[in-house]
Amino acid sequence: MHGNLSGWHLIILAVIWIIPFVVTVVSIARNRVASGTAKAVWVLIALLVPWIGLILWFTIGRTPAPAD
């Protein structure tokens, strides 16, 4: 199925995807402005459309917290 990719290659490719995904999910969870529903939608977007979802979150999804 994966041709000549060995186990190490697959592990490296998985890590290359997992680390940015985890960073994005943590960023979404820590966002104080977004509601629970909005956070769930952003996590689904990041999961269903991996690289595009990550880029969209960091470019348009994050909103700064209001100044106290």
Short mmCIF file of C-alpha atoms in Angstrom, two decimals:
data_model
loop_
_atom_site.label_atom_id
_atom_site.label_comp_id
_atom_site.label_asym_id
_atom_site.label_seq_id
_atom_site.Cartn_x
_atom_site.Cartn_y
_atom_site.Cartn_z
CA MET A 1 0.00 0.00 0.00
CA HIS A 2 2.73 2.46 0.92
CA GLY A 3 5.32 1.12 -1.48
CA ASN A 4 8.84 1.30 -0.10
CA LEU A 5 8.00 3.22 3.06
CA SER A 6 9.37 1.43 6.09
CA GLY A 7 8.06 1.70 9.64
CA TRP A 8 10.39 4.58 10.50
CA HIS A 9 9.24 6.59 7.52
CA LEU A 10 5.63 6.17 8.52
CA ILE A 11 6.41 7.20 12.11
CA ILE A 12 8.19 10.34 10.91
CA LEU A 13 5.29 11.24 8.62
CA ALA A 14 2.81 10.68 11.46
CA VAL A 15 4.80 12.93 13.81
CA ILE A 16 4.99 15.62 11.15
CA TRP A 17 1.17 15.66 11.15
CA ILE A 18 0.47 14.98 14.84
CA ILE A 19 2.60 17.75 16.37
CA PRO A 20 0.99 20.64 14.43
CA PHE A 21 -2.45 19.12 15.05
CA VAL A 22 -1.89 18.90 18.81
CA VAL A 23 -0.55 22.47 18.90
CA THR A 24 -3.66 23.63 17.04
CA VAL A 25 -6.07 21.77 19.33
CA VAL A 26 -4.36 23.19 22.41
CA SER A 27 -4.53 26.67 20.90
CA ILE A 28 -8.24 26.21 20.18
CA ALA A 29 -8.92 24.91 23.70
CA ARG A 30 -7.06 27.81 25.33
CA ASN A 31 -8.90 30.45 23.31
CA ARG A 32 -11.01 32.45 25.75
CA VAL A 33 -13.09 34.27 23.14
CA ALA A 34 -14.56 31.30 21.26
CA SER A 35 -17.62 29.49 22.61
CA GLY A 36 -17.67 25.76 23.22
CA THR A 37 -19.53 25.16 19.97
CA ALA A 38 -17.08 27.27 17.99
CA LYS A 39 -14.16 25.38 19.51
CA ALA A 40 -15.74 22.04 18.59
CA VAL A 41 -16.29 23.21 15.02
CA TRP A 42 -12.69 24.39 14.72
CA VAL A 43 -11.38 21.06 16.03
CA LEU A 44 -13.55 19.23 13.49
CA ILE A 45 -12.27 21.45 10.70
CA ALA A 46 -8.67 20.83 11.78
CA LEU A 47 -9.34 17.09 11.92
CA LEU A 48 -11.28 16.74 8.66
CA VAL A 49 -9.14 19.08 6.53
CA PRO A 50 -5.78 18.73 8.28
CA TRP A 51 -3.34 21.25 6.83
CA ILE A 52 -5.95 23.70 5.55
CA GLY A 53 -7.74 23.60 8.91
CA LEU A 54 -4.52 24.35 10.79
CA ILE A 55 -3.67 27.25 8.51
CA LEU A 56 -7.20 28.65 8.71
CA TRP A 57 -7.19 28.53 12.53
CA PHE A 58 -3.90 30.39 12.85
CA THR A 59 -4.79 32.97 10.18
CA ILE A 60 -8.47 33.75 10.73
CA GLY A 61 -9.73 31.65 13.64
CA ARG A 62 -7.78 33.10 16.51
CA THR A 63 -9.14 36.31 17.88
CA PRO A 64 -7.37 38.32 20.52
CA ALA A 65 -8.91 38.35 23.98
CA PRO A 66 -10.56 41.66 24.89
CA ALA A 67 -8.47 43.96 27.03
CA ASP A 68 -9.51 44.03 30.68
#
